[in-house]
mmCIF file of C-alpha atoms in Angstrom:
data_model
loop_
_atom_site.group_PDB
_atom_site.id
_atom_site.type_symbol
_atom_site.label_atom_id
_atom_site.label_comp_id
_atom_site.label_asym_id
_atom_site.label_seq_id
_atom_site.Cartn_x
_atom_site.Cartn_y
_atom_site.Cartn_z
ATOM 1 C CA MET A 120 -17.589 40.998 16.225
ATOM 2 C CA LEU A 121 -20.429 43.382 16.300
ATOM 3 C CA PHE A 122 -19.603 45.320 13.079
ATOM 4 C CA PHE A 123 -18.642 42.101 11.403
ATOM 5 C CA SER A 124 -22.103 40.768 12.067
ATOM 6 C CA TYR A 125 -23.652 44.095 11.128
ATOM 7 C CA PHE A 126 -21.879 44.383 7.689
ATOM 8 C CA LYS A 127 -22.697 40.757 6.960
ATOM 9 C CA ASP A 128 -26.264 41.819 6.934
ATOM 10 C CA LEU A 129 -25.481 44.617 4.480
ATOM 11 C CA VAL A 130 -24.041 42.210 1.721
ATOM 12 C CA GLY A 131 -25.477 43.086 -1.473
ATOM 13 C CA ARG A 132 -26.095 46.794 -0.687
ATOM 14 C CA GLU A 133 -24.517 49.838 -2.128
ATOM 15 C CA VAL A 134 -22.022 51.391 0.284
ATOM 16 C CA THR A 135 -19.352 53.931 -0.023
ATOM 17 C CA VAL A 136 -16.066 53.318 1.685
ATOM 18 C CA GLU A 137 -13.856 56.158 2.664
ATOM 19 C CA LEU A 138 -10.252 55.302 3.158
ATOM 20 C CA LYS A 139 -7.823 57.025 5.468
ATOM 21 C CA ASN A 140 -6.120 58.623 2.516
ATOM 22 C CA ASP A 141 -9.411 60.363 1.575
ATOM 23 C CA LEU A 142 -10.155 58.170 -1.337
ATOM 24 C CA ALA A 143 -13.827 57.302 -1.476
ATOM 25 C CA ILE A 144 -14.977 54.138 -3.374
ATOM 26 C CA ARG A 145 -18.539 53.305 -3.961
ATOM 27 C CA GLY A 146 -19.629 49.742 -4.860
ATOM 28 C CA THR A 147 -21.801 46.739 -3.901
ATOM 29 C CA LEU A 148 -20.777 45.059 -0.660
ATOM 30 C CA HIS A 149 -19.612 41.605 -1.718
ATOM 31 C CA SER A 150 -18.211 40.297 1.529
ATOM 32 C CA VAL A 151 -16.458 41.297 4.798
ATOM 33 C CA ASP A 152 -14.336 39.257 7.210
ATOM 34 C CA GLN A 153 -13.573 39.422 10.907
ATOM 35 C CA TYR A 154 -10.852 41.978 10.237
ATOM 36 C CA LEU A 155 -13.450 44.181 8.511
ATOM 37 C CA ASN A 156 -11.521 43.745 5.189
ATOM 38 C CA ILE A 157 -14.170 44.691 2.680
ATOM 39 C CA LYS A 158 -14.738 43.317 -0.827
ATOM 40 C CA LEU A 159 -16.649 45.434 -3.274
ATOM 41 C CA GLU A 160 -18.146 44.757 -6.680
ATOM 42 C CA ASN A 161 -18.817 47.105 -9.399
ATOM 43 C CA THR A 162 -16.815 49.687 -7.860
ATOM 44 C CA ARG A 163 -16.241 53.308 -8.927
ATOM 45 C CA VAL A 164 -14.189 56.029 -7.426
ATOM 46 C CA VAL A 165 -16.209 58.909 -5.898
ATOM 47 C CA ASP A 166 -13.586 61.426 -6.286
ATOM 48 C CA GLN A 167 -12.028 60.943 -9.794
ATOM 49 C CA ASP A 168 -9.827 64.053 -9.547
ATOM 50 C CA ASN A 169 -7.360 62.741 -7.119
ATOM 51 C CA TYR A 170 -7.201 59.068 -8.327
ATOM 52 C CA PRO A 171 -8.161 59.250 -11.978
ATOM 53 C CA HIS A 172 -6.248 55.980 -12.758
ATOM 54 C CA MET A 173 -8.454 53.820 -10.706
ATOM 55 C CA LEU A 174 -11.689 54.855 -12.452
ATOM 56 C CA SER A 175 -13.920 51.658 -12.629
ATOM 57 C CA VAL A 176 -12.585 48.522 -11.434
ATOM 58 C CA ARG A 177 -14.859 45.548 -11.298
ATOM 59 C CA ASN A 178 -13.822 43.876 -7.983
ATOM 60 C CA CYS A 179 -11.879 45.535 -5.145
ATOM 61 C CA PHE A 180 -10.470 44.287 -1.924
ATOM 62 C CA ILE A 181 -10.022 46.988 0.698
ATOM 63 C CA ARG A 182 -7.731 46.252 3.743
ATOM 64 C CA GLY A 183 -9.890 46.814 6.947
ATOM 65 C CA SER A 184 -7.090 48.883 8.665
ATOM 66 C CA VAL A 185 -7.212 51.585 5.998
ATOM 67 C CA VAL A 186 -10.926 52.225 6.190
ATOM 68 C CA ARG A 187 -12.097 55.539 7.913
ATOM 69 C CA TYR A 188 -15.747 55.371 7.227
ATOM 70 C CA VAL A 189 -18.273 53.146 5.569
ATOM 71 C CA GLN A 190 -21.196 55.186 4.363
ATOM 72 C CA LEU A 191 -24.442 53.094 4.624
ATOM 73 C CA PRO A 192 -27.738 53.148 2.805
ATOM 74 C CA PRO A 193 -30.023 55.018 5.090
ATOM 75 C CA ASP A 194 -32.694 52.305 5.088
ATOM 76 C CA GLY A 195 -29.960 49.882 6.009
ATOM 77 C CA VAL A 196 -29.515 51.412 9.555
ATOM 78 C CA ASP A 197 -31.724 50.716 12.456
ATOM 79 C CA ILE A 198 -30.196 53.286 14.824
ATOM 80 C CA GLU A 199 -31.939 52.087 18.061
ATOM 81 C CA LEU A 200 -30.787 48.502 17.251
ATOM 82 C CA LEU A 201 -27.253 49.690 16.713
ATOM 83 C CA HIS A 202 -27.299 51.733 19.929
ATOM 84 C CA ASP A 203 -28.335 48.832 21.961
ATOM 85 C CA ALA A 204 -25.983 46.383 20.253
ATOM 86 C CA THR A 205 -22.954 48.549 20.746
ATOM 87 C CA ARG A 206 -23.713 49.231 24.311
ATOM 88 C CA ARG A 207 -24.016 45.401 24.937
ATOM 89 C CA GLU A 208 -20.850 44.747 23.034
ATOM 90 C CA ALA A 209 -18.913 47.346 24.954
ATOM 91 C CA ARG A 210 -20.076 45.877 28.291
ATOM 92 C CA GLY A 211 -18.924 42.503 27.080
ATOM 93 C CA GLY A 212 -22.321 41.022 27.185
ATOM 94 C CA MET B 244 9.553 45.938 8.277
ATOM 95 C CA VAL B 245 9.479 49.183 6.283
ATOM 96 C CA GLY B 246 6.190 50.361 5.248
ATOM 97 C CA GLY B 247 5.760 50.835 1.453
ATOM 98 C CA LEU B 248 7.676 49.571 -1.481
ATOM 99 C CA ARG B 249 11.481 48.645 -1.129
ATOM 100 C CA ILE B 250 14.289 47.195 -3.246
ATOM 101 C CA PHE B 251 14.538 43.498 -3.130
ATOM 102 C CA THR B 252 17.695 41.835 -4.308
ATOM 103 C CA ASP B 253 18.033 38.802 -2.086
ATOM 104 C CA ARG B 254 17.888 35.894 -4.444
ATOM 105 C CA VAL B 255 18.419 32.114 -3.808
ATOM 106 C CA GLY B 256 21.494 30.462 -5.267
ATOM 107 C CA ASP B 257 23.709 32.212 -7.788
ATOM 108 C CA GLY B 258 21.136 34.959 -8.075
ATOM 109 C CA ALA B 259 19.157 33.442 -10.845
ATOM 110 C CA GLY B 260 16.408 31.957 -8.784
ATOM 111 C CA GLN B 261 13.637 32.841 -6.215
ATOM 112 C CA PRO B 262 13.590 35.427 -3.598
ATOM 113 C CA VAL B 263 14.901 34.582 -0.223
ATOM 114 C CA LEU B 264 12.105 34.258 2.189
ATOM 115 C CA ASP B 265 11.934 34.271 6.015
ATOM 116 C CA VAL B 266 11.174 30.595 6.238
ATOM 117 C CA ASN B 267 12.262 30.560 9.932
ATOM 118 C CA ASN B 268 9.381 32.880 10.767
ATOM 119 C CA GLY B 269 6.961 30.873 8.719
ATOM 120 C CA GLU B 270 7.066 32.817 5.486
ATOM 121 C CA GLY B 271 6.141 30.616 2.582
ATOM 122 C CA LEU B 272 5.640 30.916 -1.141
ATOM 123 C CA MET B 273 2.132 31.031 -2.237
ATOM 124 C CA HIS B 274 2.395 31.508 -5.966
ATOM 125 C CA VAL B 275 4.886 32.144 -8.775
ATOM 126 C CA GLN B 276 3.800 33.928 -12.068
ATOM 127 C CA PRO B 277 6.299 34.449 -14.824
ATOM 128 C CA GLY B 278 5.697 37.046 -17.513
ATOM 129 C CA VAL B 279 4.551 39.895 -15.312
ATOM 130 C CA SER B 280 5.444 43.513 -15.879
ATOM 131 C CA ILE B 281 5.454 45.899 -12.974
ATOM 132 C CA VAL B 282 4.370 49.471 -13.157
ATOM 133 C CA LEU B 283 5.325 51.734 -10.246
ATOM 134 C CA GLY B 284 3.273 54.987 -9.797
ATOM 135 C CA ASN B 285 3.402 57.039 -13.055
ATOM 136 C CA ARG B 286 6.612 55.346 -14.256
ATOM 137 C CA ALA B 287 7.047 53.239 -17.377
ATOM 138 C CA SER B 288 6.210 49.490 -17.233
ATOM 139 C CA GLU B 289 9.320 47.371 -16.297
ATOM 140 C CA SER B 290 9.643 43.885 -17.776
ATOM 141 C CA PRO B 291 10.269 41.040 -18.214
ATOM 142 C CA GLY B 292 9.926 39.831 -14.672
ATOM 143 C CA THR B 293 8.562 37.151 -12.398
ATOM 144 C CA LEU B 294 6.061 37.735 -9.601
ATOM 145 C CA TYR B 295 6.455 35.866 -6.515
ATOM 146 C CA ILE B 296 3.619 35.964 -3.898
ATOM 147 C CA SER B 297 4.598 34.831 -0.391
ATOM 148 C CA THR B 298 2.424 34.668 2.696
ATOM 149 C CA LYS B 299 3.964 38.023 3.819
ATOM 150 C CA GLN B 300 4.781 40.145 0.789
ATOM 151 C CA VAL B 301 4.716 40.624 -2.944
ATOM 152 C CA VAL B 302 8.011 40.339 -4.686
ATOM 153 C CA TRP B 303 8.883 41.110 -8.233
ATOM 154 C CA LEU B 304 12.167 40.170 -9.697
ATOM 155 C CA SER B 305 13.471 41.211 -13.031
ATOM 156 C CA ASP B 306 14.375 38.251 -15.365
ATOM 157 C CA THR B 307 17.108 40.080 -17.105
ATOM 158 C CA ASP B 308 18.610 42.339 -14.341
ATOM 159 C CA ARG B 309 19.539 40.401 -11.340
ATOM 160 C CA THR B 310 20.100 43.475 -9.241
ATOM 161 C CA LYS B 311 16.488 44.725 -9.877
ATOM 162 C CA GLY B 312 13.701 43.560 -7.705
ATOM 163 C CA TYR B 313 10.938 45.361 -5.679
ATOM 164 C CA ALA B 314 8.873 43.882 -2.776
ATOM 165 C CA VAL B 315 6.079 45.261 -0.520
ATOM 166 C CA ASP B 316 4.507 43.679 2.503
ATOM 167 C CA PHE B 317 0.783 42.835 2.406
ATOM 168 C CA LEU B 318 0.467 44.858 5.542
ATOM 169 C CA SER B 319 1.230 47.911 3.352
ATOM 170 C CA VAL B 320 -1.270 47.033 0.550
ATOM 171 C CA SER B 321 -4.265 49.108 1.321
ATOM 172 C CA LEU B 322 -6.368 47.831 -1.641
ATOM 173 C CA HIS B 323 -6.047 45.685 -4.610
ATOM 174 C CA ALA B 324 -8.294 45.276 -7.656
ATOM 175 C CA VAL B 325 -8.526 43.919 -11.070
ATOM 176 C CA SER B 326 -8.318 46.750 -13.619
ATOM 177 C CA ARG B 327 -9.821 46.116 -17.103
ATOM 178 C CA ASP B 328 -10.751 49.575 -17.861
ATOM 179 C CA PRO B 329 -8.680 50.749 -20.916
ATOM 180 C CA GLU B 330 -9.059 54.284 -19.899
ATOM 181 C CA ALA B 331 -7.421 53.606 -16.490
ATOM 182 C CA TYR B 332 -4.510 51.598 -17.993
ATOM 183 C CA THR B 333 -3.826 50.190 -21.414
ATOM 184 C CA SER B 334 -3.483 46.702 -20.246
ATOM 185 C CA PRO B 335 -5.626 44.717 -17.836
ATOM 186 C CA CYS B 336 -3.671 44.348 -14.617
ATOM 187 C CA ILE B 337 -3.834 44.042 -10.907
ATOM 188 C CA TYR B 338 -4.063 47.555 -9.456
ATOM 189 C CA THR B 339 -2.752 48.179 -5.866
ATOM 190 C CA GLN B 340 -2.608 51.006 -3.514
ATOM 191 C CA ILE B 341 0.305 51.058 -1.185
ATOM 192 C CA GLU B 342 0.328 52.761 2.204
ATOM 193 C CA THR B 343 3.593 54.614 2.575
ATOM 194 C CA GLY B 344 2.935 55.897 6.020
ATOM 195 C CA SER B 345 3.783 59.417 4.856
ATOM 196 C CA GLU B 346 1.252 62.138 5.378
ATOM 197 C CA ASP B 347 2.329 64.020 2.385
ATOM 198 C CA ASN B 348 0.295 62.688 -0.665
ATOM 199 C CA GLU B 349 0.843 65.788 -2.680
ATOM 200 C CA SER B 350 3.982 64.566 -4.272
ATOM 201 C CA GLU B 351 2.699 61.281 -5.382
ATOM 202 C CA GLY B 352 4.452 60.165 -8.542
ATOM 203 C CA SER B 353 5.825 63.486 -9.454
ATOM 204 C CA ASP B 354 8.567 63.432 -6.767
ATOM 205 C CA SER B 355 9.276 59.811 -7.006
ATOM 206 C CA GLU B 356 12.283 60.492 -8.958
ATOM 207 C CA CYS B 357 14.749 63.001 -7.769
ATOM 208 C CA ASN B 358 18.031 63.456 -9.655
ATOM 209 C CA GLY B 359 17.153 60.350 -11.673
ATOM 210 C CA THR B 360 17.062 58.064 -8.450
ATOM 211 C CA LEU B 361 13.759 56.444 -7.762
ATOM 212 C CA ASP B 362 12.406 57.133 -4.318
ATOM 213 C CA LEU B 363 10.311 54.131 -3.630
ATOM 214 C CA SER B 364 8.908 55.379 -0.391
ATOM 215 C CA LYS B 365 6.686 57.942 -2.393
ATOM 216 C CA ILE B 366 5.200 55.224 -4.771
ATOM 217 C CA ASN B 367 1.538 54.627 -3.628
ATOM 218 C CA GLU B 368 0.210 52.915 -6.729
ATOM 219 C CA MET B 369 1.504 49.676 -8.280
ATOM 220 C CA ARG B 370 0.223 47.709 -11.097
ATOM 221 C CA LEU B 371 1.175 44.227 -12.010
ATOM 222 C CA VAL B 372 0.520 43.351 -15.824
ATOM 223 C CA PRO B 373 0.550 39.574 -16.625
ATOM 224 C CA SER B 374 1.195 38.588 -20.155
ATOM 225 C CA ASP B 375 -1.954 36.603 -19.889
ATOM 226 C CA PRO B 376 -4.935 38.619 -18.792
ATOM 227 C CA ASN B 377 -6.931 35.423 -18.015
ATOM 228 C CA LEU B 378 -4.752 35.079 -14.925
ATOM 229 C CA LEU B 379 -5.974 38.322 -13.275
ATOM 230 C CA ASP B 380 -8.876 36.616 -11.438
ATOM 231 C CA THR B 381 -6.601 34.092 -10.063
ATOM 232 C CA LEU B 382 -3.984 36.651 -8.969
ATOM 233 C CA PHE B 383 -6.740 38.747 -7.495
ATOM 234 C CA GLU B 384 -7.857 35.786 -5.268
ATOM 235 C CA ILE B 385 -4.384 35.079 -4.200
ATOM 236 C CA PHE B 386 -3.911 38.681 -3.134
ATOM 237 C CA CYS B 387 -7.087 38.408 -1.198
ATOM 238 C CA GLU B 388 -5.994 35.257 0.612
ATOM 239 C CA CYS B 389 -2.702 36.711 1.578
ATOM 240 C CA ALA B 390 -4.179 39.870 2.742
ATOM 241 C CA GLU B 391 -6.341 37.811 5.062
ATOM 242 C CA LEU B 392 -3.251 36.209 6.302
ATOM 243 C CA ASN B 393 -1.848 39.570 7.354
ATOM 244 C CA PRO B 394 -4.223 41.331 9.649
ATOM 245 C CA GLU B 395 -3.006 44.286 11.774
ATOM 246 C CA PRO B 396 -0.615 42.865 14.421
ATOM 247 C CA ILE B 397 -2.084 43.095 17.938
ATOM 248 C CA GLU B 398 0.462 44.772 20.156
ATOM 249 C CA GLU B 399 -0.364 43.262 23.467
ATOM 250 C CA GLU B 400 -3.134 41.459 25.310
ATOM 251 C CA GLU B 401 -6.084 43.654 25.030
ATOM 252 C CA GLU B 402 -6.813 45.077 28.511
ATOM 253 C CA VAL B 403 -10.336 44.874 29.708
ATOM 254 C CA HIS B 404 -11.676 48.442 29.343
ATOM 255 C CA ASN B 405 -13.451 49.955 32.257
ATOM 256 C CA TRP B 406 -16.043 51.955 30.261
ATOM 257 C CA ILE B 407 -18.296 54.156 32.389
ATOM 258 C CA PHE B 408 -21.878 54.292 31.197
ATOM 259 C CA SER B 409 -23.487 56.166 34.100
ATOM 260 C CA ALA B 410 -22.892 57.913 37.367
ATOM 261 C CA ASP B 411 -24.546 54.869 38.981
ATOM 262 C CA GLN B 412 -21.690 52.700 37.913
ATOM 263 C CA MET B 413 -19.126 54.837 39.460
ATOM 264 C CA GLU B 414 -20.687 54.609 42.974
ATOM 265 C CA ASP B 415 -20.454 50.801 42.697
ATOM 266 C CA GLN B 416 -16.711 50.939 42.556
ATOM 267 C CA THR B 417 -15.189 49.918 45.874
ATOM 268 C CA LEU B 418 -12.969 52.494 47.585
ATOM 269 C CA GLU B 419 -10.147 51.861 49.911
ATOM 270 C CA GLY B 420 -10.353 53.852 53.120
ATOM 271 C CA GLU B 421 -8.684 57.224 52.375
ATOM 272 C CA ASP B 422 -8.588 60.375 54.599
ATOM 273 C CA SER B 423 -9.172 63.467 52.675
ATOM 274 C CA GLY B 424 -6.138 65.254 54.175
ATOM 275 C CA TRP B 425 -3.046 66.361 52.387
ATOM 276 C CA ASP B 426 -1.220 63.349 51.119
ATOM 277 C CA THR B 427 2.420 64.254 51.006
ATOM 278 C CA SER B 428 3.666 60.791 50.301
ATOM 279 C CA LEU B 429 4.545 60.002 46.735
ATOM 280 C CA ASN B 430 1.822 57.406 46.423
ATOM 281 C CA PRO B 431 1.010 57.017 42.669
ATOM 282 C CA THR B 432 -2.528 55.866 43.344
ATOM 283 C CA ASN B 433 -3.287 59.291 44.651
ATOM 284 C CA SER B 434 -1.841 61.137 41.725
ATOM 285 C CA ILE B 435 -4.086 62.620 39.283
ATOM 286 C CA GLY B 436 -3.309 61.561 35.726
ATOM 287 C CA PHE B 437 -0.840 58.920 36.760
ATOM 288 C CA SER B 438 -2.080 56.437 34.291
ATOM 289 C CA ASN B 439 1.113 54.588 33.521
ATOM 290 C CA GLY B 440 1.147 50.857 34.256
ATOM 291 C CA ASP B 441 -1.877 48.836 35.366
ATOM 292 C CA HIS B 442 -3.554 51.454 37.431
ATOM 293 C CA ASP B 443 -7.306 51.446 37.399
ATOM 294 C CA LEU B 444 -7.839 54.976 36.259
ATOM 295 C CA THR B 445 -11.482 54.896 37.228
ATOM 296 C CA ARG B 446 -10.528 54.192 40.882
ATOM 297 C CA THR B 447 -7.974 56.939 40.817
ATOM 298 C CA VAL B 448 -10.461 59.374 39.759
ATOM 299 C CA LEU B 449 -12.893 58.280 42.468
ATOM 300 C CA GLU B 450 -10.304 58.570 45.081
ATOM 301 C CA LEU B 451 -10.221 62.230 44.334
ATOM 302 C CA GLN B 452 -12.827 63.410 46.684
ATOM 303 C CA ILE B 453 -14.954 66.172 45.459
ATOM 304 C CA ASP B 454 -15.182 67.733 49.029
ATOM 305 C CA ASP B 455 -11.357 67.609 49.339
ATOM 306 C CA GLN B 456 -10.305 70.894 51.068
ATOM 307 C CA ARG B 457 -7.884 71.385 48.226
ATOM 308 C CA PHE B 458 -10.860 72.576 46.141
ATOM 309 C CA GLU B 459 -11.992 75.005 48.656
ATOM 310 C CA ASP B 460 -12.033 78.625 47.584
ATOM 311 C CA ALA B 461 -9.019 80.396 48.803
ATOM 312 C CA GLU B 462 -9.775 82.510 51.885
ATOM 313 C CA GLU B 463 -9.736 86.137 51.153
ATOM 314 C CA MET B 464 -7.427 88.309 53.145
ATOM 315 C CA GLU B 465 -9.226 90.928 55.116
ATOM 316 C CA SER B 466 -6.340 93.411 54.660
ATOM 317 C CA ASP B 467 -6.683 93.355 50.788
ATOM 318 C CA SER B 468 -8.004 96.579 49.619
ATOM 319 C CA ASN B 469 -10.242 95.446 46.749
ATOM 320 C CA SER B 470 -11.825 98.797 46.108
ATOM 321 C CA THR B 471 -8.672 100.533 45.050
ATOM 322 C CA HIS B 472 -7.922 99.906 41.366
ATOM 323 C CA GLN B 473 -5.399 101.790 39.451
#
């Protein structure tokens, strides 16, 4: 549940979601669920050459299982905190 | 379940009605929306039709051609969105991307028709255009609900992972008494890399004693004449 909690804290921030099919979508994180399905608002496609039809969609729901990366705002990341939290999570503690 | 779009022709009754669902496995109808056109990939819009959203899949059935219908599982819908940008598409619609499972994305749209027959497995974009654009937000929300009902299936009970964080942790592992001699028996716990089944790989690695004589350097033969190279 670590990343679920982590992403919940990022709601309202700008993120870029890169999918496994290489599409990258930028938008405001609206919500996230336990499966890491992501809802974005005010989305726009980062790479317009490959998916020009998408352009700007207002709201977008992205299935968690197709996400490759979520690019975070630099000031939204406390690296030490994440390190400790992931180690604890992996140990089951 | 096949990934991606597929033909769907199974209709209730004499063929005029709703799609046949897998009720025995808990599939239920969530929403019916008449007056919806469907656009597959770069093809022309197809209409008139009715959209049936079940707990497992999206089904579109033609109102006029009873042999025409398409369906896709929510497991294959990578993303969905409300598209109101006229530059993206002339009419407001629900835009969806479909995961086809094929690595080859080069031929999206362009090869979806070969010799006139439609190859649904190559379609990775689908638009649903309701006659009333005010319905889009509702349809979007229903898509969200159904997507949440269809998370990735878990294959089996998740095993407890024995992650190693430090060398200290390895020394804590309890070892069975083992002599370091040659083990000629076919005992799987002594086989390197034998990881099938419920073996604790950590323990298997630990049983591989570092000072095992199998790792000693080969003894050089005195009679070898190393100095002569030709």
